[in-house]
Coordinates of C-alpha atoms and ligand atoms in Angstrom, one line a residue:
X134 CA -46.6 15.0 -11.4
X135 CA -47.3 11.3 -12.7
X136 CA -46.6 8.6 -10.1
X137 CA -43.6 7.0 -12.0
X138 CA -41.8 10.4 -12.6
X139 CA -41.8 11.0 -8.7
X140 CA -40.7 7.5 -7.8
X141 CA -38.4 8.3 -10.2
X142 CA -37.2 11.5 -8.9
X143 CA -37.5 10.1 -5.3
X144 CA -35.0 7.0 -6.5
X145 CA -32.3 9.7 -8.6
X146 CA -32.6 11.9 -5.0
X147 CA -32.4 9.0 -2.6
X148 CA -29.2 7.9 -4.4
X149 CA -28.1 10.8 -4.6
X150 CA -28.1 10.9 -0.9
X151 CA -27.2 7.3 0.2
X152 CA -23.3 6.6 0.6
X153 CA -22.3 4.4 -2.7
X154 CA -20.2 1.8 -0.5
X155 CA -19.5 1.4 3.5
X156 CA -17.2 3.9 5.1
X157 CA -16.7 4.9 8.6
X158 CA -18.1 8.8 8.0
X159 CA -19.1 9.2 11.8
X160 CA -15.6 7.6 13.3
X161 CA -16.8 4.3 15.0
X162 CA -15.0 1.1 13.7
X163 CA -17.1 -0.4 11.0
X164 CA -15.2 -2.3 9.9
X165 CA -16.5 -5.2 11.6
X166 CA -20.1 -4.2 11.5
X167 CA -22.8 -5.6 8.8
X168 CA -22.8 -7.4 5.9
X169 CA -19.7 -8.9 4.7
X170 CA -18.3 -7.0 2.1
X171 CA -15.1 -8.3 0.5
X172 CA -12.3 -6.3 0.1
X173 CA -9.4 -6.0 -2.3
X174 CA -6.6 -7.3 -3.8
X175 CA -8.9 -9.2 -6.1
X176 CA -5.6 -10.5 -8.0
X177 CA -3.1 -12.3 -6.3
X178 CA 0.4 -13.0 -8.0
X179 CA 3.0 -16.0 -6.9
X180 CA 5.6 -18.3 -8.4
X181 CA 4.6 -21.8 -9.3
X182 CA 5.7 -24.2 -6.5
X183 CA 6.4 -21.8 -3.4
X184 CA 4.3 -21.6 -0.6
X185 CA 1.0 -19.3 -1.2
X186 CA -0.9 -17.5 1.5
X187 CA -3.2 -15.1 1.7
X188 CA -6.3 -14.2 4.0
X189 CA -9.4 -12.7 2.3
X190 CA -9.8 -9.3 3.6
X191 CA -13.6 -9.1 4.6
X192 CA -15.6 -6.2 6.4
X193 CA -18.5 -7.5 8.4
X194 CA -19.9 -8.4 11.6
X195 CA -18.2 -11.4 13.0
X196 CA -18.4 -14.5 13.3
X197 CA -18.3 -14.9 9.1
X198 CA -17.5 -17.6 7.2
X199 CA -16.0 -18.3 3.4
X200 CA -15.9 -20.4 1.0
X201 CA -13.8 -20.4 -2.0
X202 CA -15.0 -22.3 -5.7
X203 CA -12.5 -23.1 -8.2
X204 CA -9.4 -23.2 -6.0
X205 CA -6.6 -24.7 -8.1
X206 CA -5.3 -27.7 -7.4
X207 CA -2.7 -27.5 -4.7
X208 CA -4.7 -24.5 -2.8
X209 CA -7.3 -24.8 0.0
X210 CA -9.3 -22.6 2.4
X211 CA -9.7 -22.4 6.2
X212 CA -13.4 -21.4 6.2
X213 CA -13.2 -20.3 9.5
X214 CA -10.1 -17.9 9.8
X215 CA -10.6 -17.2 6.0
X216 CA -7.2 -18.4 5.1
X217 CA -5.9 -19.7 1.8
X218 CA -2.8 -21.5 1.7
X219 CA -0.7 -24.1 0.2
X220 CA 1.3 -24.4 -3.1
X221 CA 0.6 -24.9 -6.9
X222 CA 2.5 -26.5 -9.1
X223 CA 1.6 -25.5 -12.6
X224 CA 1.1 -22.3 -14.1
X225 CA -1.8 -20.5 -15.1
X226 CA -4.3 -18.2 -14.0
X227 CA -7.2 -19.4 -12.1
X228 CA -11.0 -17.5 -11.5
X229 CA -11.7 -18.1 -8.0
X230 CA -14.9 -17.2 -6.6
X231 CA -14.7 -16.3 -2.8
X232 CA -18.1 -15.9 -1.0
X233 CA -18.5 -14.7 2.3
X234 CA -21.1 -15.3 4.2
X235 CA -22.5 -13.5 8.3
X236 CA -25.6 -13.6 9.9
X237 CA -26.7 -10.1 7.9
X238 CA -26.3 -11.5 4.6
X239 CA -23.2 -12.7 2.1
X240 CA -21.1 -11.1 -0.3
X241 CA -19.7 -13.0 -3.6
X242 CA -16.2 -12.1 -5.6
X243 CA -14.2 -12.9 -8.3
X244 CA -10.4 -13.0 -7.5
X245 CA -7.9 -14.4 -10.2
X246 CA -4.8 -15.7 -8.8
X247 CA -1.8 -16.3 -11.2
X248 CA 0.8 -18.8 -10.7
X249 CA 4.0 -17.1 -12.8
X250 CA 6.3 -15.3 -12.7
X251 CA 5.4 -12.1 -11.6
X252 CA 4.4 -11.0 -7.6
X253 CA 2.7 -7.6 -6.3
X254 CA 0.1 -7.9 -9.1
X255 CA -1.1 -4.6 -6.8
X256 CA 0.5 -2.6 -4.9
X257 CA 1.7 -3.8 -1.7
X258 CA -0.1 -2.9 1.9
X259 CA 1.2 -3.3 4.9
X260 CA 3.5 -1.6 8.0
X261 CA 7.1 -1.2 8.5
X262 CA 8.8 -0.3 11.5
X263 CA 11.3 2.2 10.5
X264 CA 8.8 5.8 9.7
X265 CA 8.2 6.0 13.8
X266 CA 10.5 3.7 15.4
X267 CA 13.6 3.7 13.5
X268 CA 16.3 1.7 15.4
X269 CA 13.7 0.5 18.2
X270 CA 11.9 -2.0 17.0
X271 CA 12.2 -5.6 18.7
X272 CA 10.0 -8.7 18.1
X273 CA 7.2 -7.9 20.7
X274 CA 6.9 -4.7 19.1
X275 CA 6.1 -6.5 15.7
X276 CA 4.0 -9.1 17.4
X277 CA 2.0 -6.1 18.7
X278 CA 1.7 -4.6 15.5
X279 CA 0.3 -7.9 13.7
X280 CA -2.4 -8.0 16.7
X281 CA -3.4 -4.4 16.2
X282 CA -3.6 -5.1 12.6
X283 CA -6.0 -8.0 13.0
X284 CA -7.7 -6.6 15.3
X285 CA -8.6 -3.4 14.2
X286 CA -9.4 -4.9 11.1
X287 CA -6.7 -3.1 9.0
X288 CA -5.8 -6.6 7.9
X289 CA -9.3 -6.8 6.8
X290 CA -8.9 -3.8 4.1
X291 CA -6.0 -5.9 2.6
X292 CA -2.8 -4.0 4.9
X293 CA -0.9 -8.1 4.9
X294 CA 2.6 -6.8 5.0
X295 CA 4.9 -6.3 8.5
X296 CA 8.1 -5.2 7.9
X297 CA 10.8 -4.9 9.9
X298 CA 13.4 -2.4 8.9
X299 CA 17.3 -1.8 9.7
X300 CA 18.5 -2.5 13.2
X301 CA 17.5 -6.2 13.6
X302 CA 21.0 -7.4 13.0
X303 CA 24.0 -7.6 14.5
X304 CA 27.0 -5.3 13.3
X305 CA 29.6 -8.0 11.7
X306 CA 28.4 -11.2 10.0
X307 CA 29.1 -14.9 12.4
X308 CA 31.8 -16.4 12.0
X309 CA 29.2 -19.2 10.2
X310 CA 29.3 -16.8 7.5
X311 CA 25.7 -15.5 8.1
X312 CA 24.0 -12.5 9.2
X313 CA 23.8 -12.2 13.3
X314 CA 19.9 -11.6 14.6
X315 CA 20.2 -9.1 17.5
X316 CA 19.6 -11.8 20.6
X317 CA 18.0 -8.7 22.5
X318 CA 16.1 -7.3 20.4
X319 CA 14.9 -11.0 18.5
X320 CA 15.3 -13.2 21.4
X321 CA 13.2 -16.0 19.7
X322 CA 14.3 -15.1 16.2
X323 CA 13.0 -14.2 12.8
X324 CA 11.4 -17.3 11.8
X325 CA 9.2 -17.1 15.6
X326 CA 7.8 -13.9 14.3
X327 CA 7.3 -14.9 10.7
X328 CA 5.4 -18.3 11.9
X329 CA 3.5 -15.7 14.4
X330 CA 2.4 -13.7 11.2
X331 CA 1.7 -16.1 9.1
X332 CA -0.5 -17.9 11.4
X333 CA -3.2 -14.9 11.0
X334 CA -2.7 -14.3 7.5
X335 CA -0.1 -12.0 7.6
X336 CA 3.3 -11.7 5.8
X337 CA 6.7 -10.6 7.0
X338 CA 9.4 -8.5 5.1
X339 CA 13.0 -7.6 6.1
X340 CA 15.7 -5.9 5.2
X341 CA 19.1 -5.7 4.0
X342 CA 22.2 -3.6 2.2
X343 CA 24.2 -4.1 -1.1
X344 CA 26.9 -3.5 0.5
X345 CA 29.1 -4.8 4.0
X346 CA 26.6 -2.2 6.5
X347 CA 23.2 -0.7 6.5
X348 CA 21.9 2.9 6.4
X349 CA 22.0 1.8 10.1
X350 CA 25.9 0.1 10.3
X351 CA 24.6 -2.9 10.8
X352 CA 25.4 -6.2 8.5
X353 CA 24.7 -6.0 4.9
X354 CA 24.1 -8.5 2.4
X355 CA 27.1 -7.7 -0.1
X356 CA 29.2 -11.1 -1.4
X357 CA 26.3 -12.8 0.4
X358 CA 23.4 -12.3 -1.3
X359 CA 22.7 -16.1 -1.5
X360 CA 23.4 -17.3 2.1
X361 CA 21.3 -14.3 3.2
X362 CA 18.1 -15.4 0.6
X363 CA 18.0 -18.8 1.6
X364 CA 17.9 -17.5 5.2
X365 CA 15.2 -15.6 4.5
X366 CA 13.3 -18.1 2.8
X367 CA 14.4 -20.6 5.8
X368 CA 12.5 -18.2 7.9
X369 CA 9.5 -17.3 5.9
X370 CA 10.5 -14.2 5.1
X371 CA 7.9 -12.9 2.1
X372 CA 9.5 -9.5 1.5
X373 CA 13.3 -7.9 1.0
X374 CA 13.8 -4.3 1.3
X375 CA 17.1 -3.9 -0.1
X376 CA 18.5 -0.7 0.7
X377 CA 21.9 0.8 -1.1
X378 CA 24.2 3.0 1.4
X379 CA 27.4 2.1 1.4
X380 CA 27.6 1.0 -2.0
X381 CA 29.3 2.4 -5.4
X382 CA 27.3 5.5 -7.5
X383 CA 27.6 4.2 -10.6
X384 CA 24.3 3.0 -12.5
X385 CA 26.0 0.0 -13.7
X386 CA 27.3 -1.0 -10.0
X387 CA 23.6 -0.4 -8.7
X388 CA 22.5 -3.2 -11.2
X389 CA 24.9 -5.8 -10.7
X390 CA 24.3 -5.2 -7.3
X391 CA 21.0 -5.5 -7.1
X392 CA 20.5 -8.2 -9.9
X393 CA 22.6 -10.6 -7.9
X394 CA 19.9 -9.9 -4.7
X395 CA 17.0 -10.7 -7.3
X396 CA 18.2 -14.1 -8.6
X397 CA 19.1 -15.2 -5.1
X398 CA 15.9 -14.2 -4.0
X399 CA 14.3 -15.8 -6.8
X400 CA 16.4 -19.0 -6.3
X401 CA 14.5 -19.5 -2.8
X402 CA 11.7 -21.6 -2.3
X403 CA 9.3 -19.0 -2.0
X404 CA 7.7 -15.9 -3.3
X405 CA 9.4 -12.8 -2.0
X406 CA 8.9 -9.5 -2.9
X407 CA 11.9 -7.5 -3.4
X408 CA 11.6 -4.1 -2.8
X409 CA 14.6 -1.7 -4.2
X410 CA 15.6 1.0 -2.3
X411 CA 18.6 3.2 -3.8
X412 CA 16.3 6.7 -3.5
X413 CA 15.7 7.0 -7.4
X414 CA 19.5 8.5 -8.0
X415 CA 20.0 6.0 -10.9
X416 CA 16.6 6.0 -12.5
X417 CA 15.6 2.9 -11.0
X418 CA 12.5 2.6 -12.8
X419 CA 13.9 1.8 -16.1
X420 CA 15.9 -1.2 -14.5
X421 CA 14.6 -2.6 -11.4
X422 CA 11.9 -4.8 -12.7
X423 CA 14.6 -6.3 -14.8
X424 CA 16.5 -7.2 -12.5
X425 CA 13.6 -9.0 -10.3
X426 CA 12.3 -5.8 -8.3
X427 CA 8.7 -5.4 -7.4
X428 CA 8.8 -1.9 -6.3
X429 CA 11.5 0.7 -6.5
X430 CA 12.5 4.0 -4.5
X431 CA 11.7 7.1 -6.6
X432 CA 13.1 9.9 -4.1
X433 CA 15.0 10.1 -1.1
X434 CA 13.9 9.5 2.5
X435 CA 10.3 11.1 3.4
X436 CA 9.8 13.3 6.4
X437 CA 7.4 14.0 8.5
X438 CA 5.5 17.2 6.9
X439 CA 3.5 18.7 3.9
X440 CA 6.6 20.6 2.3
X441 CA 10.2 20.9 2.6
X442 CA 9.0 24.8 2.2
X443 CA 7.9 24.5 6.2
X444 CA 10.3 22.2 7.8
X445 CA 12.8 19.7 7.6
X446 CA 14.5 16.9 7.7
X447 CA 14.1 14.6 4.6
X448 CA 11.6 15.5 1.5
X449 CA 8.0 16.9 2.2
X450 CA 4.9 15.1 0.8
X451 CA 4.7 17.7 -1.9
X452 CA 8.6 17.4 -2.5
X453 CA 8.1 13.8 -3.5
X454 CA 5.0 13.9 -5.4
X455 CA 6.2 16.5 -7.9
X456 CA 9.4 14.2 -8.4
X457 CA 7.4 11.2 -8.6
X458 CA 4.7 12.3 -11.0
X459 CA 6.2 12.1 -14.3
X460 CA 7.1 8.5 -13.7
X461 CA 3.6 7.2 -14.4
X462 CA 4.6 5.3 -17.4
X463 CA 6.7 2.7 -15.5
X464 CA 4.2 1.5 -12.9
X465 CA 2.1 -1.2 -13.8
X466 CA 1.6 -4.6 -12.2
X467 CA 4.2 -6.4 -10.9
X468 CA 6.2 -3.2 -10.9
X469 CA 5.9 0.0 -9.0
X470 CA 7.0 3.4 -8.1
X471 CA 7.5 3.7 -4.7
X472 CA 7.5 7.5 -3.3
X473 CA 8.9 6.3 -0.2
X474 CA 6.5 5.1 2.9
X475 CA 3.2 6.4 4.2
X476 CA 3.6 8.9 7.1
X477 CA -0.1 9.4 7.9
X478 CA -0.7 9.8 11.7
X479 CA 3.1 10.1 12.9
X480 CA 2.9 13.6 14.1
X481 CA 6.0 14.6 15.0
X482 CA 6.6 11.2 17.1
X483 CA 9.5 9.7 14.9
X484 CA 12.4 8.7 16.6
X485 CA 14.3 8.4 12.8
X486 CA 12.4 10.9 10.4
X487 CA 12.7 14.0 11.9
X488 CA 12.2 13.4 15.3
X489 CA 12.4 15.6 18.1
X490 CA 8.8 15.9 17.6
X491 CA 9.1 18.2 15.1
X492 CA 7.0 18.2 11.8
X493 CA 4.0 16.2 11.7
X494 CA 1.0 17.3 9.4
X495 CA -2.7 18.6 9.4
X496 CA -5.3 15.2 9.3
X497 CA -6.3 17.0 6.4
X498 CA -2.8 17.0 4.9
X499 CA -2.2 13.4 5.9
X500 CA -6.1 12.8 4.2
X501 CA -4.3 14.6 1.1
X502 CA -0.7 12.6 1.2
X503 CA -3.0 9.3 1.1
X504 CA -5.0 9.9 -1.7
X505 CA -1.9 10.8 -3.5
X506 CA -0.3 7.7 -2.6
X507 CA -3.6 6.1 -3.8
X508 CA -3.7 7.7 -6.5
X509 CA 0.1 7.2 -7.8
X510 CA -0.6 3.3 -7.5
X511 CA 2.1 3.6 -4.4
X512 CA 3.1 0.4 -2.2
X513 CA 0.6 1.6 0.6
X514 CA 3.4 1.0 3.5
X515 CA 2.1 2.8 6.8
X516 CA 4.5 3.5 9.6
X517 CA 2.6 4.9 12.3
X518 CA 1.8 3.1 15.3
X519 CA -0.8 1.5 15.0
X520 CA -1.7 0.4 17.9
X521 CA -2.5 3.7 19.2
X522 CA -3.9 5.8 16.4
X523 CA -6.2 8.5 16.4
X524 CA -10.1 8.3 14.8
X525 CA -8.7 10.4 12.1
X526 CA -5.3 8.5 11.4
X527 CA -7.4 5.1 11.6
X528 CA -10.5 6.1 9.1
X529 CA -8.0 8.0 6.6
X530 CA -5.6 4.7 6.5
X531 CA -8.9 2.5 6.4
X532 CA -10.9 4.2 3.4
X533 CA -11.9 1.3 1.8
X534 CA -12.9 3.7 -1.2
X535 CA -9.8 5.0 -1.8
X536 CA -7.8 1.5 -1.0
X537 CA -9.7 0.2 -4.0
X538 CA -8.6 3.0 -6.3
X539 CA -5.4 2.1 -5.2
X540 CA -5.9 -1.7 -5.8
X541 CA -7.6 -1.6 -9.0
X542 CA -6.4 -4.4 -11.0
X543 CA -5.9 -2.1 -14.5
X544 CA -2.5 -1.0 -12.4
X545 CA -2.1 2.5 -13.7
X546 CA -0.5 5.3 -11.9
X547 CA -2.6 8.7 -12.3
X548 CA -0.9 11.1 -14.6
X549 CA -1.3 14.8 -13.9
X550 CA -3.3 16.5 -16.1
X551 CA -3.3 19.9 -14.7
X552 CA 0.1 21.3 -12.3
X553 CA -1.2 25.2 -11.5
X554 CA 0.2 27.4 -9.1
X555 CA -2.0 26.3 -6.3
X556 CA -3.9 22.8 -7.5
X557 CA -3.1 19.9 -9.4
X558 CA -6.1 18.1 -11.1
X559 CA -5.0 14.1 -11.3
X560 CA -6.1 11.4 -13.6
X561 CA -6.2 7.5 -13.1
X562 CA -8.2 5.5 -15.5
X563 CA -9.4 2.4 -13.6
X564 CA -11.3 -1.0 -14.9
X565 CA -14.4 -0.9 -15.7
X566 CA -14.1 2.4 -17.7
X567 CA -14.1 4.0 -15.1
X568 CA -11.6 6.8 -13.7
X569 CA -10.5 8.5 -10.7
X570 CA -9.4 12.2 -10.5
X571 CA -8.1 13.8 -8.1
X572 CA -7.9 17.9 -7.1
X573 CA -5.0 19.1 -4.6
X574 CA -5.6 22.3 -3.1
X575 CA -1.3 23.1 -2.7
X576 CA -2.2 26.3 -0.9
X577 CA -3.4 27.3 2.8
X578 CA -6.4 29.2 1.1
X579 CA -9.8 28.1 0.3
X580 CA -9.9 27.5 -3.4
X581 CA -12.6 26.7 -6.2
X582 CA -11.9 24.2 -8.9
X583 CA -13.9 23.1 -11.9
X584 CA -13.8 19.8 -13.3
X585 CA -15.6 19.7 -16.6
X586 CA -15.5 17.4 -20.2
X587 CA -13.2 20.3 -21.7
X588 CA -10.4 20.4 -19.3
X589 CA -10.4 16.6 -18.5
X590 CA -9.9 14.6 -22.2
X591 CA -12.2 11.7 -22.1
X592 CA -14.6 13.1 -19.8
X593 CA -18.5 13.9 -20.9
X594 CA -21.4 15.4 -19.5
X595 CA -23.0 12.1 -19.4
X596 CA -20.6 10.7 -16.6
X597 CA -21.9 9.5 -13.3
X598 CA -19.7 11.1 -10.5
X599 CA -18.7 9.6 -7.2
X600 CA -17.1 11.5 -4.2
X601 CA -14.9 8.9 -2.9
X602 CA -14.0 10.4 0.8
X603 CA -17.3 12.0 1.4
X604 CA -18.7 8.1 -0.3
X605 CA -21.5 10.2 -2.1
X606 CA -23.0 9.6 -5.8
X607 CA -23.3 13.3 -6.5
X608 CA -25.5 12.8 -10.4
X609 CA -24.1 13.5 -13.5
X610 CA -20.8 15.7 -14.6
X611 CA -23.5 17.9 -16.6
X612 CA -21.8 21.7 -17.5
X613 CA -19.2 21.1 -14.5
X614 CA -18.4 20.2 -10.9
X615 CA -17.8 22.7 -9.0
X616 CA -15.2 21.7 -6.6
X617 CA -14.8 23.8 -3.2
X618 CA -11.4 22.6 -1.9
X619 CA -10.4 23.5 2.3
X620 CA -6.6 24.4 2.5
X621 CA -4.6 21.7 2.0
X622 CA -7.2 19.4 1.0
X623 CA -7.7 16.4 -2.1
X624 CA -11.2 15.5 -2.9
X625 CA -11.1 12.3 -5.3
X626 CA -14.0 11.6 -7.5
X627 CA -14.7 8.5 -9.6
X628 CA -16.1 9.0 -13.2
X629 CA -18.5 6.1 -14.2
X630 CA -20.3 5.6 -18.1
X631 CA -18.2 8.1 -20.0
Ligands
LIG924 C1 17.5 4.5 4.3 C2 16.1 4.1 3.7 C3 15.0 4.3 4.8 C4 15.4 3.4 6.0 C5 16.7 3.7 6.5 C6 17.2 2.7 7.5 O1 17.6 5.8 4.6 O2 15.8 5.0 2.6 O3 13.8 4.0 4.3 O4 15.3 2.0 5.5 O5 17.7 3.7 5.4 O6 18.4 3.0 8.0

């Protein structure tokens, strides 16, 4: 063999071997090891005029540092805590190039950030309180959470979101004509634990009813919807969940309902994401943008297991993918289908979703309801707690892999090409030409899938192929990939140079 051609099969081997990006494969925490390596969103959404914040999520060894070039006028950057805040007045969309620099080395992105009128340019990460704790949540506990967050650098992979769910008010509304906080459970109030957030970076949501109670029987934001949304914003709220029980069936109903929420919302003086929650019974996904909504309920309430087949309460992970998988078409940025919250890592702990620690699901299953969620271009919402995760729980929710297919600025939900008896093959065209597809294993038996350029339209032999959980390049597509799947499980692959 000449010298070049075995370099050259020593390089083509080597990468075949090498991991294409950092992952935590062997279960330490990573995260904060090595170069820096900046992490998505990489395009950031918010009205003109409102307060702007956001930290740059950044895997590395610490102590790092950033910069930011190009900021518009209005922003600026803590280069120590990696902060950018302020507010901009006119609209446009700015390049910003963020560089971030440790004592191994430096990494260099593009982000654009665009000051209009739409928010969630990607789909929202983050935690909310009701998927283990339902009704027990009180402000230490989301104080915790934001620690755990920062310090097990899930804040770092771009989770910025805390939300606290029903149960933080008080049954009837003051006599001031605004919504009581529960004294015990809030005993320094919303805006303490919003400032709290915020000061790391973070960003707090709450939420409400259309109508006089919650799901929970506590105060709703009916006939009030603009005292209640300047509260928020007086607060610092930065997300409404706005949930619908106790309110009238009707499509029609639903929308004046809600619209009323959005332009009160939208009337504050900041950006807040409004997050519409009426379980998809009246097609919210041809209305809710329209009426100000960021991400929309496609299914009713998610429990905590693999299929409604096994046990109950509330809708299985496979349940709620096959109702939300013919909804690709109305996702896109600014504007997503949510397939209700993440329940990775819960095992049968809930205290609201099937509690009585029943259910719960395989890591492999929870490994499989993620990359779905990924895949769908879901709000990425975890509920777990997670202060005390497992290695498993922790490296399936911290994948920066399959975050980015999630993230990916192009903002398309995967379609499903292929719905067998036992596997579905997904699809998700990402930037760059490239594209993610995904094979389900639905069954509890080994199976064999094969992924070639006749099953998949736009596929050729010529494609490079990435395995995204294993973080392998594994050559080109060639005749086929063979794909061995373990029962229950979701390999993802990313297609590169069609
Ligand atoms: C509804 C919602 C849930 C949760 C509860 C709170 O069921 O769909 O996500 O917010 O209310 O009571």
């Amino acid at each position: 063999m000449k010298k070049t051609t075995f370099y050259f099969v020593m390089f083509v081997l080597l990468g075949m071997l090498m991991p294409f990006n950092l992952i935590y494969a062997d279960g330490s925490n990573k995260i904060f090891e090595g170069a820096p390596c900046i992490n998505p969103p990489y395009i950031i959404g918010n009205y003109p005029e409102t307060t702007f914040l956001f930290y740059i999520p950044t895997s590395g060894e610490r102590p790092m540092a950033w910069e930011a070039d190009n900021l518009p006028k209005g922003l600026s950057l803590n280069s120590e805590t990696g902060i950018i805040s302020g507010k901009v007045t006119d609209a446009g969309e700015y390049t910003v190039t963020l560089t971030a620099t440790n004592r191994l080395g430096k990494d260099k992105q593009q982000i654009i950030i665009r000051i209009g009128e739409e928010l969630a340019l990607t789909p929202p990460m983050g935690w909310n309180s009701w998927n283990t704790f339902g009704r027990h949540l009180t402000e230490s506990l989301i104080m915790e959470i934001a620690d755990a967050m920062v310090k097990n650098g899930m804040r770092d992979l771009g989770y910025a979101y805390i939300n606290i769910d029903d149960f933080w008010q008080l049954k009837e509304r003051g006599a001031d004509g605004h919504i009581q906080i529960n004294k015990e459970k809030f005993p320094n109030g919303i805006k303490y634990v919003a400032d709290y957030l915020h000061e790391r970076g973070l960003k707090l949501g709450i939420y409400s009813d259309a109508a006089e109670y919650t799901c929970g029987g506590v105060c709703g934001s009916i006939g009030y919807e603009d005292v209640d949304a300047k509260d928020f914003a007086d607060w610092g709220v930065d997300l409404l969940k706005y949930d619908y029980c106790g309110a009238p069936f009707g499509q029609q109903e639903a929308i004046e309902r809600y619209t009323k929420m959005g332009k009160a919302l939208r009337a504050t003086n900041r950006s807040i994401i409004y997050s519409v929650c009426e379980w998809g019974q009246r097609e919210p996904w041809k209305w809710a943008k329209q009426v100000g909504g960021h991400y929309w309920r496609t299914t009713g309430d998610i429990g905590d297991h693999w299929s409604n087949k096994v046990i109950g309460p509330g809708l299985g992970v496979m349940e709620i993918t096959d109702m939300n998988a013919s909804l690709s078409e109305y996702a896109g940025p600014g504007g997503w289908n949510d397939p209700d919250m993440l329940i990775v890592g819960i095992s049968g702990t809930s205290m609201s979703i099937g509690g009585n620690n029943k259910g719960g699901c395989s890591d492999e299953q929870y490994r499989s309801h993620m990359s779905l969620w990924c895949m769908m271009a879901s709000p990425l919402l975890c509920g777990n707690d997670i202060r005390t995760m497992s290695r498993e729980t922790f490296e399936t929710l911290t994948n920066r892999n399959i975050i980015a297919i999630n993230q990916d600025v192009l903002g398309k939900q995967a379609t499903r090409s292929i719905r067998a008896d036992y596997f579905d093959i997904w699809v998700k065209p990402l930037s760059n030409n490239e594209m993610a597809i995904a094979c389900l294993n639905r069954s509890d038996k080994l199976l064999d899938v094969l992924i070639d350029s006749k099953t998949i339209p736009g596929l050729t032999a010529n494609a490079e192929i990435k395995d995204v959980w294993a973080g392998r390049n594994l050559g080109k597509l060639s005749d086929g990939l063979n794909v061995k799947l373990e029962p229950y499980q979701c390999k993802v692959y990313i297609f590169s140079g069609k």
